[in-house]
PDB file of C-alpha atoms in Angstrom:
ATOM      1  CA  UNK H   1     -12.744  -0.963 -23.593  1.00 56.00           C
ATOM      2  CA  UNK H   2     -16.566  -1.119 -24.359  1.00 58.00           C
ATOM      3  CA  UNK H   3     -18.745  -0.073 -27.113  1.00 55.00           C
ATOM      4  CA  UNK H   4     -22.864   0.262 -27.459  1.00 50.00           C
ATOM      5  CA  UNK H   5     -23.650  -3.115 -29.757  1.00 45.00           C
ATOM      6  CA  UNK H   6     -27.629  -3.016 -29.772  1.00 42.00           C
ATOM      7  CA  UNK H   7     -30.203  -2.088 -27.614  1.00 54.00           C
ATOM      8  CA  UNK H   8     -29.189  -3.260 -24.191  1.00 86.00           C
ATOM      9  CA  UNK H   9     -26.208  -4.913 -24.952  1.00 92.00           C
ATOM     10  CA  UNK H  10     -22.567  -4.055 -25.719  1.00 94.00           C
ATOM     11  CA  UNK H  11     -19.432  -4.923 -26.912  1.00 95.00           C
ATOM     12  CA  UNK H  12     -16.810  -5.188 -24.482  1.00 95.00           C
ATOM     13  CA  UNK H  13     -13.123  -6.712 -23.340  1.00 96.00           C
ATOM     14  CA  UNK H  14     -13.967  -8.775 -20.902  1.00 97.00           C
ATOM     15  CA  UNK H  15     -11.201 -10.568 -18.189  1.00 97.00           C
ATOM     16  CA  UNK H  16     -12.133 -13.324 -15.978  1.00 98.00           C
ATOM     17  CA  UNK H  17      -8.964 -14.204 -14.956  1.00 98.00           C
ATOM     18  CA  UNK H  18      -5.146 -12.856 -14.030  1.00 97.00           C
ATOM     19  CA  UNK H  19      -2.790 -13.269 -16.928  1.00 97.00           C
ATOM     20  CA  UNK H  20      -1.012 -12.667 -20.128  1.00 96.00           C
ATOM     21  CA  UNK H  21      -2.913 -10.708 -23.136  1.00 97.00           C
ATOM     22  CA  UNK H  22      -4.686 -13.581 -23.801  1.00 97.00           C
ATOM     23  CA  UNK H  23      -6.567 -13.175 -21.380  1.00 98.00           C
ATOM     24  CA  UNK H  24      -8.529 -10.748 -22.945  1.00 97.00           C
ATOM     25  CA  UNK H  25     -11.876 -11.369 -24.298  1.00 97.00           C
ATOM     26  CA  UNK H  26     -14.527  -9.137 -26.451  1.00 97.00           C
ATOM     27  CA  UNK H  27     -17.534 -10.098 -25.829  1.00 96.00           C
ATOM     28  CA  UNK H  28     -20.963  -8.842 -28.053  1.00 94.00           C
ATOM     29  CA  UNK H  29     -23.235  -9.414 -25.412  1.00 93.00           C
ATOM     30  CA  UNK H  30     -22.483  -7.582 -22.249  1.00 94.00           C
ATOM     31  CA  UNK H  31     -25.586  -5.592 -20.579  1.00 93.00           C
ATOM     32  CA  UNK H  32     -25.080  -1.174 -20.829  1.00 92.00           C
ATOM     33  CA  UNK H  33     -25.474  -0.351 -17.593  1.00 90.00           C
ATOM     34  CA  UNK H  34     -27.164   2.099 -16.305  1.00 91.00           C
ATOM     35  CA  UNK H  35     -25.901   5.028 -14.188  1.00 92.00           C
ATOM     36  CA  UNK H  36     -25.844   5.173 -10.255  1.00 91.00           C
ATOM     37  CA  UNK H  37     -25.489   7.650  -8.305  1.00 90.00           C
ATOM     38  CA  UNK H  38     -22.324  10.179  -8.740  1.00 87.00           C
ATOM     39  CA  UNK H  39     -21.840   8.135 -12.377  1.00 89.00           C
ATOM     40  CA  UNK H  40     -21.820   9.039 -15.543  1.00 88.00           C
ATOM     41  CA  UNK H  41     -22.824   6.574 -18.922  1.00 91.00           C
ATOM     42  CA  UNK H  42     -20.742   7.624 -22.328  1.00 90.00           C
ATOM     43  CA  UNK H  43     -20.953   5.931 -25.516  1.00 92.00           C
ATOM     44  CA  UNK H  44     -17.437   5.115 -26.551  1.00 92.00           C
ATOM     45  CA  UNK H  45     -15.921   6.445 -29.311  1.00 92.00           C
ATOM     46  CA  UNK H  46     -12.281   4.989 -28.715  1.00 92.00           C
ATOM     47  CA  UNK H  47     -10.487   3.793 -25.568  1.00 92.00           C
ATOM     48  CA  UNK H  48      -6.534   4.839 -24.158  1.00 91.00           C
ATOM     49  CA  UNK H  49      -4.227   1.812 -23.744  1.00 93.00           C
ATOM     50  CA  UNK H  50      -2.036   2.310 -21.348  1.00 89.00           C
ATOM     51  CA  UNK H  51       0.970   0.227 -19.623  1.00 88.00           C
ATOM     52  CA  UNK H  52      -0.707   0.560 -16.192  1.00 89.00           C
ATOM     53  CA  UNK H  53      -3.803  -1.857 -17.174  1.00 93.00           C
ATOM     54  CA  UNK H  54      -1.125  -4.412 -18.137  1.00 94.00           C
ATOM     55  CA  UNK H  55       0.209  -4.752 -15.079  1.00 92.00           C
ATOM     56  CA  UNK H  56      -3.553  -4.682 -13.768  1.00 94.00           C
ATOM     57  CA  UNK H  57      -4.494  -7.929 -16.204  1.00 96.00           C
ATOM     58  CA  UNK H  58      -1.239  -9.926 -15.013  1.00 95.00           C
ATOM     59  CA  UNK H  59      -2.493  -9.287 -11.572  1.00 94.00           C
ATOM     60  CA  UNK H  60       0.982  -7.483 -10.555  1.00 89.00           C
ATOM     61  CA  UNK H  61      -0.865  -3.979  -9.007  1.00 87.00           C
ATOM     62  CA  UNK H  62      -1.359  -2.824  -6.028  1.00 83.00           C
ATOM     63  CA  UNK H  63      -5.173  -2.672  -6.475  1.00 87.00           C
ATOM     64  CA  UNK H  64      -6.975  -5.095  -8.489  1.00 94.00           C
ATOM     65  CA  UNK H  65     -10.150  -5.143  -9.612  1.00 95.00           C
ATOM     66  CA  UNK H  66     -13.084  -8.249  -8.992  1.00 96.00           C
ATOM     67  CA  UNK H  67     -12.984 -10.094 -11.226  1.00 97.00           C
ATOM     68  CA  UNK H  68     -14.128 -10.067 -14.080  1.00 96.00           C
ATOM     69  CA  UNK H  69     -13.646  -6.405 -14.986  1.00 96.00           C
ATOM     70  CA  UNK H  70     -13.309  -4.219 -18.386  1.00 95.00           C
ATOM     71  CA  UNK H  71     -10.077  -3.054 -18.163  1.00 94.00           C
ATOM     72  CA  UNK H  72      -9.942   0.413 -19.416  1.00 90.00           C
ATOM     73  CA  UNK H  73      -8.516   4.128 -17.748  1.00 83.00           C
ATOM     74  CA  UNK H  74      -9.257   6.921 -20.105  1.00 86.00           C
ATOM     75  CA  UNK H  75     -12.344   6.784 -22.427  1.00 85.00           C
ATOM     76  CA  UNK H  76     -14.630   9.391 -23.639  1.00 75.00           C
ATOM     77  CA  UNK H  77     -17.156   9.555 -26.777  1.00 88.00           C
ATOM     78  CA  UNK H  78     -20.802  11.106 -26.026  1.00 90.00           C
ATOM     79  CA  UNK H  79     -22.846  11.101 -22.815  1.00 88.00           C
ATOM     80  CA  UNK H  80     -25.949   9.474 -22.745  1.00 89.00           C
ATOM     81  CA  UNK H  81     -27.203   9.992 -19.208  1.00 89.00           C
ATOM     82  CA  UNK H  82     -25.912  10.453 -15.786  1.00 88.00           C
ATOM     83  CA  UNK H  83     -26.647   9.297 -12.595  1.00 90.00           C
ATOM     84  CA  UNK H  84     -27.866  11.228  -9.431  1.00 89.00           C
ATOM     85  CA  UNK H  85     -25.641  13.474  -8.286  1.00 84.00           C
ATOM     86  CA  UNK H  86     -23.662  14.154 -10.728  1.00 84.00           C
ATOM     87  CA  UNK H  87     -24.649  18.456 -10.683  1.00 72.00           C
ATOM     88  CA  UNK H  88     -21.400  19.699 -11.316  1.00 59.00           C
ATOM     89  CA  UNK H  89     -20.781  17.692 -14.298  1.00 57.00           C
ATOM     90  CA  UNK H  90     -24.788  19.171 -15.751  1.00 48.00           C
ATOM     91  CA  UNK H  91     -23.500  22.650 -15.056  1.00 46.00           C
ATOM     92  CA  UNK H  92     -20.544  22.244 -17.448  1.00 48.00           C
ATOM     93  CA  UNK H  93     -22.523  20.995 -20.123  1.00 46.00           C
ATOM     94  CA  UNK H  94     -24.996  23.756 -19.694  1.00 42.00           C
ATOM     95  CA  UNK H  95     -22.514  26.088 -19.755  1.00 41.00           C
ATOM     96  CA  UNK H  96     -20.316  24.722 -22.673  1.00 42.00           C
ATOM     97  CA  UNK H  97     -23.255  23.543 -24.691  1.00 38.00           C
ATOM     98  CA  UNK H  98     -22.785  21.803 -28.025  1.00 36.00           C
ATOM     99  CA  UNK H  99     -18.937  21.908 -27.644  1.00 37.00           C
ATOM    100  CA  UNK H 100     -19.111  19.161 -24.833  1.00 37.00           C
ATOM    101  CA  UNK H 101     -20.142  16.675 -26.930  1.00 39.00           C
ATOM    102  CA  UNK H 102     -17.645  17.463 -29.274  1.00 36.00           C
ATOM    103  CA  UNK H 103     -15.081  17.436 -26.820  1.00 34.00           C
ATOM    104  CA  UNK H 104     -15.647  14.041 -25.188  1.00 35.00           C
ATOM    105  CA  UNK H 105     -15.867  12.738 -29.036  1.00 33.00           C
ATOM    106  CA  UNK H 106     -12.243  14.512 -29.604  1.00 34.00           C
ATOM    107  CA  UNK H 107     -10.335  13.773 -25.789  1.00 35.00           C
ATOM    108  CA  UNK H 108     -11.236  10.084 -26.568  1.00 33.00           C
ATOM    109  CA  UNK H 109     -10.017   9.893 -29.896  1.00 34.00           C
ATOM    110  CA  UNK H 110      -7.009  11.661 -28.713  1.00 34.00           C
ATOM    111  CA  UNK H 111      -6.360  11.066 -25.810  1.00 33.00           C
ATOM    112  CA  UNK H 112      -2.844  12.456 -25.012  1.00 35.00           C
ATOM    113  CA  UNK H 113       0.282  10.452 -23.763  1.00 46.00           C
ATOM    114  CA  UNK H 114       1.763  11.150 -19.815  1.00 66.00           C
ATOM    115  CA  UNK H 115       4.943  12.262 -21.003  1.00 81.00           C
ATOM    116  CA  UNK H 116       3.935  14.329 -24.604  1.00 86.00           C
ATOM    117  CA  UNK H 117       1.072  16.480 -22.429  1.00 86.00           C
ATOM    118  CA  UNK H 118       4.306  17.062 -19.426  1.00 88.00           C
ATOM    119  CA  UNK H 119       6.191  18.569 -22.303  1.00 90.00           C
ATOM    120  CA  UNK H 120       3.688  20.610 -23.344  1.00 91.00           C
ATOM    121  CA  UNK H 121       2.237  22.008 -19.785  1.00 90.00           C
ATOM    122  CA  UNK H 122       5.712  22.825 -18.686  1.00 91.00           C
ATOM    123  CA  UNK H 123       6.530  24.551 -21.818  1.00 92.00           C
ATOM    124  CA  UNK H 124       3.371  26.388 -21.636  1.00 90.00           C
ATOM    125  CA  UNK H 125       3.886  27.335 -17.816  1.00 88.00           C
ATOM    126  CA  UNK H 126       7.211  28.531 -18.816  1.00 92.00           C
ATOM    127  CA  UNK H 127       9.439  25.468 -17.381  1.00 93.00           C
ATOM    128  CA  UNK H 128      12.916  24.683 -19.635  1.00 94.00           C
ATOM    129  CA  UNK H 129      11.822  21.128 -20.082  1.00 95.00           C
ATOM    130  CA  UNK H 130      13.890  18.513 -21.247  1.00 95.00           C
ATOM    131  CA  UNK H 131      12.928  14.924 -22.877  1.00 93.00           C
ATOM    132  CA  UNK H 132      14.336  11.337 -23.735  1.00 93.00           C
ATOM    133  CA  UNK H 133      13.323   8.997 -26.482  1.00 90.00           C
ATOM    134  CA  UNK H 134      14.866   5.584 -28.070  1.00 88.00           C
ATOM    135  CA  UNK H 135      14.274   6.012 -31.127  1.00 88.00           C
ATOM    136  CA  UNK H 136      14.946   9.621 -33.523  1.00 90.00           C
ATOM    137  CA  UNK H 137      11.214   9.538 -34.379  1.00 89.00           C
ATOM    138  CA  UNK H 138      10.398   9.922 -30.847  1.00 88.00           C
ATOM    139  CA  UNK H 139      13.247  12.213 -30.349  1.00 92.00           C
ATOM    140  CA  UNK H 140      11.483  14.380 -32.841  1.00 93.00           C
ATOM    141  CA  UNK H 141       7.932  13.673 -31.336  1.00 91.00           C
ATOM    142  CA  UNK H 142       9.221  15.164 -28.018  1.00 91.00           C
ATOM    143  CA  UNK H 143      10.707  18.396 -29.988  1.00 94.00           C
ATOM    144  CA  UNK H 144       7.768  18.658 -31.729  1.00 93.00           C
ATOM    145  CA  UNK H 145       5.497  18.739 -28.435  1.00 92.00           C
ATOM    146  CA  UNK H 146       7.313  21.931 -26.100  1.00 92.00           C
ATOM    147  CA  UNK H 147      10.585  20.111 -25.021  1.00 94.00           C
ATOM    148  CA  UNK H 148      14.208  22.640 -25.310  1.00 95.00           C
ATOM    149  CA  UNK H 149      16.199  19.434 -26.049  1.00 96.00           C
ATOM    150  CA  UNK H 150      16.159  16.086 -26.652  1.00 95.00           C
ATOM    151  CA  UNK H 151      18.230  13.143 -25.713  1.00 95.00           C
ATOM    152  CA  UNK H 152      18.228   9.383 -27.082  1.00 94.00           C
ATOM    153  CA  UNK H 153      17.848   6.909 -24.120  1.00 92.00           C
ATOM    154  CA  UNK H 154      19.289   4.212 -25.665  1.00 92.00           C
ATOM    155  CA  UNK H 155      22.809   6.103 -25.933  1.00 93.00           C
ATOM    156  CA  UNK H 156      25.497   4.508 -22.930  1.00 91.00           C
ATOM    157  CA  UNK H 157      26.206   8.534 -22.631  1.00 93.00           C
ATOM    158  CA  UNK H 158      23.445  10.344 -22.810  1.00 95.00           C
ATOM    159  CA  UNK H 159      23.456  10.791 -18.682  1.00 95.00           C
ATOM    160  CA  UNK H 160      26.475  12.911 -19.394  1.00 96.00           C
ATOM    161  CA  UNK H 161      24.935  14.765 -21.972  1.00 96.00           C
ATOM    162  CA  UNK H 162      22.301  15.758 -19.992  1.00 96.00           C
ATOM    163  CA  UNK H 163      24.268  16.891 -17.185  1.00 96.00           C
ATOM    164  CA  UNK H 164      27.246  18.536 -19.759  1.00 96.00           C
ATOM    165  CA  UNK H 165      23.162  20.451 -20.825  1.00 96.00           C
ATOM    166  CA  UNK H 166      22.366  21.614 -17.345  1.00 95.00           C
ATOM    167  CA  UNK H 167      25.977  23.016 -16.957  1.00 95.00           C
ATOM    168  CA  UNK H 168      26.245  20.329 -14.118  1.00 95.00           C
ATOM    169  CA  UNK H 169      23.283  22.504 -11.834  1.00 95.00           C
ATOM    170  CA  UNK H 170      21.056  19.127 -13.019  1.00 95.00           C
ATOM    171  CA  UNK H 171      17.389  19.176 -12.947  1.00 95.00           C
ATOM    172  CA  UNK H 172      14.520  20.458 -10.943  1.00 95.00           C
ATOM    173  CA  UNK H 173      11.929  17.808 -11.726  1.00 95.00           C
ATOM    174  CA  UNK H 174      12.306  14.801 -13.271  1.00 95.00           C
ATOM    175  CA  UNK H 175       9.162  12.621 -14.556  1.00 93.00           C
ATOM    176  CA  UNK H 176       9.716   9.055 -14.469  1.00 93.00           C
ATOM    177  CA  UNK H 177       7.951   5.946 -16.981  1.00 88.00           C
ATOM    178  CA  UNK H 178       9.797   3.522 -15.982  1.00 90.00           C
ATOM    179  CA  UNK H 179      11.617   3.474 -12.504  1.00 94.00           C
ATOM    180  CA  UNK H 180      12.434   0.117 -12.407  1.00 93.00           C
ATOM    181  CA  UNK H 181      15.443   0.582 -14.743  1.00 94.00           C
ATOM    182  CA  UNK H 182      15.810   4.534 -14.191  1.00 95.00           C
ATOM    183  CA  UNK H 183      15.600   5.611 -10.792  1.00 97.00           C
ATOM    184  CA  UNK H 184      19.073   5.218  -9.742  1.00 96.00           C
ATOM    185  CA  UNK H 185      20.495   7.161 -12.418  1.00 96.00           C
ATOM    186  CA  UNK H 186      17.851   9.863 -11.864  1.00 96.00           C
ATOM    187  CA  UNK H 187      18.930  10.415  -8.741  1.00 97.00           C
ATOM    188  CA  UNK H 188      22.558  11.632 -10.084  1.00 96.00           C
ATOM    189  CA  UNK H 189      20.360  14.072 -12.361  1.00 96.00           C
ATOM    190  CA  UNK H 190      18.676  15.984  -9.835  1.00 96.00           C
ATOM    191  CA  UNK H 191      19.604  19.415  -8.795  1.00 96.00           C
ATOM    192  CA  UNK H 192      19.940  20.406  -5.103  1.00 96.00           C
ATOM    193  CA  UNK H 193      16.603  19.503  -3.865  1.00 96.00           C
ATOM    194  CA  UNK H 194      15.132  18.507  -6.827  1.00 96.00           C
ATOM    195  CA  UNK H 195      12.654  15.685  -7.249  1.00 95.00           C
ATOM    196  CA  UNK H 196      11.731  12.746  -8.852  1.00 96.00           C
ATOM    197  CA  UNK H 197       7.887  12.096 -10.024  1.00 94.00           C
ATOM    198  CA  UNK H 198       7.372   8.294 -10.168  1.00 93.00           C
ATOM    199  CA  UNK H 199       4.367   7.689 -12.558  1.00 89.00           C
ATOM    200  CA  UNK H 200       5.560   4.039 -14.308  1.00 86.00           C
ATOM    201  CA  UNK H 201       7.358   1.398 -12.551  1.00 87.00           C
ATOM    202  CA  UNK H 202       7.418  -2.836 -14.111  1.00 85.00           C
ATOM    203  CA  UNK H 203       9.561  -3.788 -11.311  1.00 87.00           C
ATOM    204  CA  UNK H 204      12.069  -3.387  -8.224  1.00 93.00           C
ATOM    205  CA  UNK H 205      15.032  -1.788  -8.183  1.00 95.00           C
ATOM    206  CA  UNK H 206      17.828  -1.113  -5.846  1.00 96.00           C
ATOM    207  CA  UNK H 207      19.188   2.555  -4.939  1.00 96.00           C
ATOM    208  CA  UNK H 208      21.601   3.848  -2.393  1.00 96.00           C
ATOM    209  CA  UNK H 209      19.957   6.383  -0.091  1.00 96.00           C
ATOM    210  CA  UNK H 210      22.800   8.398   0.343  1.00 96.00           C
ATOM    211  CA  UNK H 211      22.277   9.362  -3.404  1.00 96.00           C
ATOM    212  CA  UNK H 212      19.060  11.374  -1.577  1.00 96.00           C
ATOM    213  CA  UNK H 213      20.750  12.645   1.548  1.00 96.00           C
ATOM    214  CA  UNK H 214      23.277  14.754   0.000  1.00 91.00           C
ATOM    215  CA  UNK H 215      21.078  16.588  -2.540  1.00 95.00           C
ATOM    216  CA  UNK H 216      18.389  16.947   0.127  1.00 96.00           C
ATOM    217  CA  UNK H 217      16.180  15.261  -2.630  1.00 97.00           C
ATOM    218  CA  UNK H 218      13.019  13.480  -2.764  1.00 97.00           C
ATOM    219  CA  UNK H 219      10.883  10.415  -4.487  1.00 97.00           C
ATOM    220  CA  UNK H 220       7.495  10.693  -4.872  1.00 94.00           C
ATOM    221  CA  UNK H 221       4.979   8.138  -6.206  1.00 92.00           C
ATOM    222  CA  UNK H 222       1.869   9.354  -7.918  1.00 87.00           C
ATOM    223  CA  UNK H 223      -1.133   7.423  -8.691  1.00 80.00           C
ATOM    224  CA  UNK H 224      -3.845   9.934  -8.027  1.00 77.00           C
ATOM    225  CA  UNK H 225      -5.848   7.778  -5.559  1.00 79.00           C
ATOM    226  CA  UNK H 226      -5.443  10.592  -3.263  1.00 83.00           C
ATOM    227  CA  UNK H 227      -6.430  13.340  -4.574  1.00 83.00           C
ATOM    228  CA  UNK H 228      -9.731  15.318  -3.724  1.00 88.00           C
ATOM    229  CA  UNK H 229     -12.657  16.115  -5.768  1.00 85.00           C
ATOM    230  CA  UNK H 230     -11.125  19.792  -5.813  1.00 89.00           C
ATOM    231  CA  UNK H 231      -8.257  18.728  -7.140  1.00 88.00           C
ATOM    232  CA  UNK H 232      -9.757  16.592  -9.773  1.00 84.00           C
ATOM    233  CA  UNK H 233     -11.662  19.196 -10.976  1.00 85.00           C
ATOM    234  CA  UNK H 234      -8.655  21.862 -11.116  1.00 87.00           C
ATOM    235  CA  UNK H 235      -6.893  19.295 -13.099  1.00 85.00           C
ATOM    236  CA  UNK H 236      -9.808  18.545 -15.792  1.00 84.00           C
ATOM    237  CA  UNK H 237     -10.219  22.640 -15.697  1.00 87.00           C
ATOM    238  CA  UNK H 238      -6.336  23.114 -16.992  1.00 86.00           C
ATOM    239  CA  UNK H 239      -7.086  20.241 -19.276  1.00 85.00           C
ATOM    240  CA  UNK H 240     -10.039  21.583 -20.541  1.00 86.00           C
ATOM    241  CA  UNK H 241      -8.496  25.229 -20.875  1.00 89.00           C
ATOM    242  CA  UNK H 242      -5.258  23.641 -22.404  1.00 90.00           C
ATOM    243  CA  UNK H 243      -7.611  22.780 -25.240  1.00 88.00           C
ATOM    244  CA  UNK H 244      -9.678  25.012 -25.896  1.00 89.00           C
ATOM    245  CA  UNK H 245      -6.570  27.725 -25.705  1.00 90.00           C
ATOM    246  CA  UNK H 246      -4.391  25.818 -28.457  1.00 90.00           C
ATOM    247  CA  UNK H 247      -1.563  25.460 -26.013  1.00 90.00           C
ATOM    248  CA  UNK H 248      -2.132  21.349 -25.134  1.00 89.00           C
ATOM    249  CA  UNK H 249      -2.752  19.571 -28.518  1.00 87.00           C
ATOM    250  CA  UNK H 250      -2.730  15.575 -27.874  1.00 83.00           C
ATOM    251  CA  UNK H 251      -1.044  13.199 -29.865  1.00 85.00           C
ATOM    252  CA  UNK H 252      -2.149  10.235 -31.675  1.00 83.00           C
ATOM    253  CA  UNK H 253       0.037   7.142 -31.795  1.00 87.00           C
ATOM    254  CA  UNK H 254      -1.200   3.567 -33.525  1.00 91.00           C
ATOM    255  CA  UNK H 255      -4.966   2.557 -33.341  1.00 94.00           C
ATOM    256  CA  UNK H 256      -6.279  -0.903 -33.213  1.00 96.00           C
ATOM    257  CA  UNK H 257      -9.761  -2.198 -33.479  1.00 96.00           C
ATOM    258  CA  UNK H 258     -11.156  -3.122 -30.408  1.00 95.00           C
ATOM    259  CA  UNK H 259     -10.918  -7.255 -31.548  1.00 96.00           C
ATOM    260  CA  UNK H 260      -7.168  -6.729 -31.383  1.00 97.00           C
ATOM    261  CA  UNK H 261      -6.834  -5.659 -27.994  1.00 96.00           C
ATOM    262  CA  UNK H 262      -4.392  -8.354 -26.960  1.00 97.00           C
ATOM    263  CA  UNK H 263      -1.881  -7.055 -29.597  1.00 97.00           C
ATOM    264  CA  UNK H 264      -2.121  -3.556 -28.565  1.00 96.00           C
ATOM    265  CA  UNK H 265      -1.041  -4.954 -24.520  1.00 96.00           C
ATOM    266  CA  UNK H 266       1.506  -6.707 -26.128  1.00 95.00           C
ATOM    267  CA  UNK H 267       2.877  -3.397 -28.480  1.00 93.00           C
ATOM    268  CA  UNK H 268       2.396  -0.808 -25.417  1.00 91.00           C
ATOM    269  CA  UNK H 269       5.174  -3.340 -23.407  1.00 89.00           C
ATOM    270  CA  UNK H 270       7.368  -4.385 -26.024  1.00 87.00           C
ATOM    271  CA  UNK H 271       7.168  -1.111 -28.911  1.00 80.00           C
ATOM    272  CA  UNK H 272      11.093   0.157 -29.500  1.00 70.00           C
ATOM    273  CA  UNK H 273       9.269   3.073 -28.083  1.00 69.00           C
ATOM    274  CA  UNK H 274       6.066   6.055 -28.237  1.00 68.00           C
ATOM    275  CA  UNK H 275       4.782   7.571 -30.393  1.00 75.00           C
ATOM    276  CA  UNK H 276       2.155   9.030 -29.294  1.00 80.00           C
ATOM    277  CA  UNK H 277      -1.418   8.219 -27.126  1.00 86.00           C
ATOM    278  CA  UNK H 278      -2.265   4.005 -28.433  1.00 91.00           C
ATOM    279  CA  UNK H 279      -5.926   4.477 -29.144  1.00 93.00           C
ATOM    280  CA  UNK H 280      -8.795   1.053 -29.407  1.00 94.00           C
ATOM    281  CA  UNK H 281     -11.235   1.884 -32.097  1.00 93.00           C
ATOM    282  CA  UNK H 282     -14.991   0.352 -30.986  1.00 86.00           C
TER     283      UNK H 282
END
């Protein structure tokens, strides 16, 4: 959540200490730094707001950051230098020329949500996906962006619905924002085998194993802090090629200015629900 101010100094949200979104602070005067080895320096166009650096301000993750930090996963704008090291990275902007600029400028400004880029890279890999939203703008969102059908979470029977949908065979894969609350039930949606991808979770929650055991099914986390270079790369390569082909087209949901980042970690917890990527403005 930074953006060049002057020479040598930035704007930036700045925390010094665990907390609600007040703890939040821009400041004008916070040094650019310069790049170190195997990093790379971009001026920021806009930054992603996501519900994972909420739970890393209130100091409920896994792994937390010193303190203080800029919170902030998914940027991009215009690179101004790299660091040593970084070859792979000058090869692709040899290669692509002009466009990378334009790209970093776009990706940031547009950065797309978790669950609208799923729908479309299953529907472009040929998957029969399926969505849920709360409210009937999301609903239509989730059409909009590669999913078969869609199903309002807030409904007491849309479970059945979905199942009644999948002729009772249930589903494959099933990506899950918010475990806490869902994971149970997602376990009685699964087909034989099938498996659930935790990517959001706010709290516990209690399950009955068994519910595993006689679909042979599993529940896996991700968090991509294991992933290899190799695999990072593949990943920004179908990314990259998503673009460029037409078939991945992000989403833009509401944009704040960067003073008003506390109000955009309160929206991203408490909004009735997406509606597309929540975007800070430098």
């Amino acid at each position: 959540m930074a953006a060049a101010a002057a020479r040598g100094a930035m704007r930036a949200v700045r925390v010094f200490e665990f907390g609600g979104p007040e703890v939040l602070r821009l400041q004008a005067d916070v040094p650019i730094p310069a790049p170190k080895d195997m990093q790379v320096l971009i001026k920021v166009h806009a930054c992603g707001v996501n519900p994972v650096e909420t739970y890393i301000r209130s100091g409920n993750y896994a792994r937390l950051p010193a303190l203080p930090y800029t919170p902030g996963s998914d940027v991009a704008g215009v690179v101004e230098s790299v660091g040593e090291g970084v070859t792979a990275f000058k090869r692709a902007c040899q290669s692509r020329g002009k466009r990378t600029n334009s790209w970093c400028k776009w990706r940031c400004k547009y950065s797309e949500k978790v669950g609208i880029a799923a729908c479309q890279i299953a529907r472009a890999y040929g998957l029969k996906v399926l969505g849920t939203a709360g409210t009937e703008e999301g609903m239509n969102i989730i059409l909009r962006n590669g999913a078969h059908q869609a199903f309002n979470h807030r409904e007491a029977n849309y479970l059945d619905k979905i199942k009644e949908y999948t002729k009772m065979q249930g589903v494959n894969i099933i990506v899950e924002m918010l475990s806490n609350v869902n994971l149970a039930a997602d376990l009685h949606l699964l087909s034989q085998a099938g498996r659930v991808m935790v990517v959001g979770c706010r709290g516990s929650i209690e399950i009955n194993p068994r519910d595993t055991m006689n679909k042979e099914s599993s529940i896996i986390g991700v968090g991509r802090f294991l992933e290899t270079e190799e695999e990072r790369l593949e990943c920004a390569r179908a990314v990259l090629d998503g673009v460029e082909s037409g078939w991945l087209k992000p989403v833009v949901g509401p944009e704040y200015p960067l003073q008003e980042a506390a109000k955009a970690h309160e929206d991203i917890i408490h909004s009735s629900g997406a509606r597309g990527k929540m975007v800070l403005l430098p």
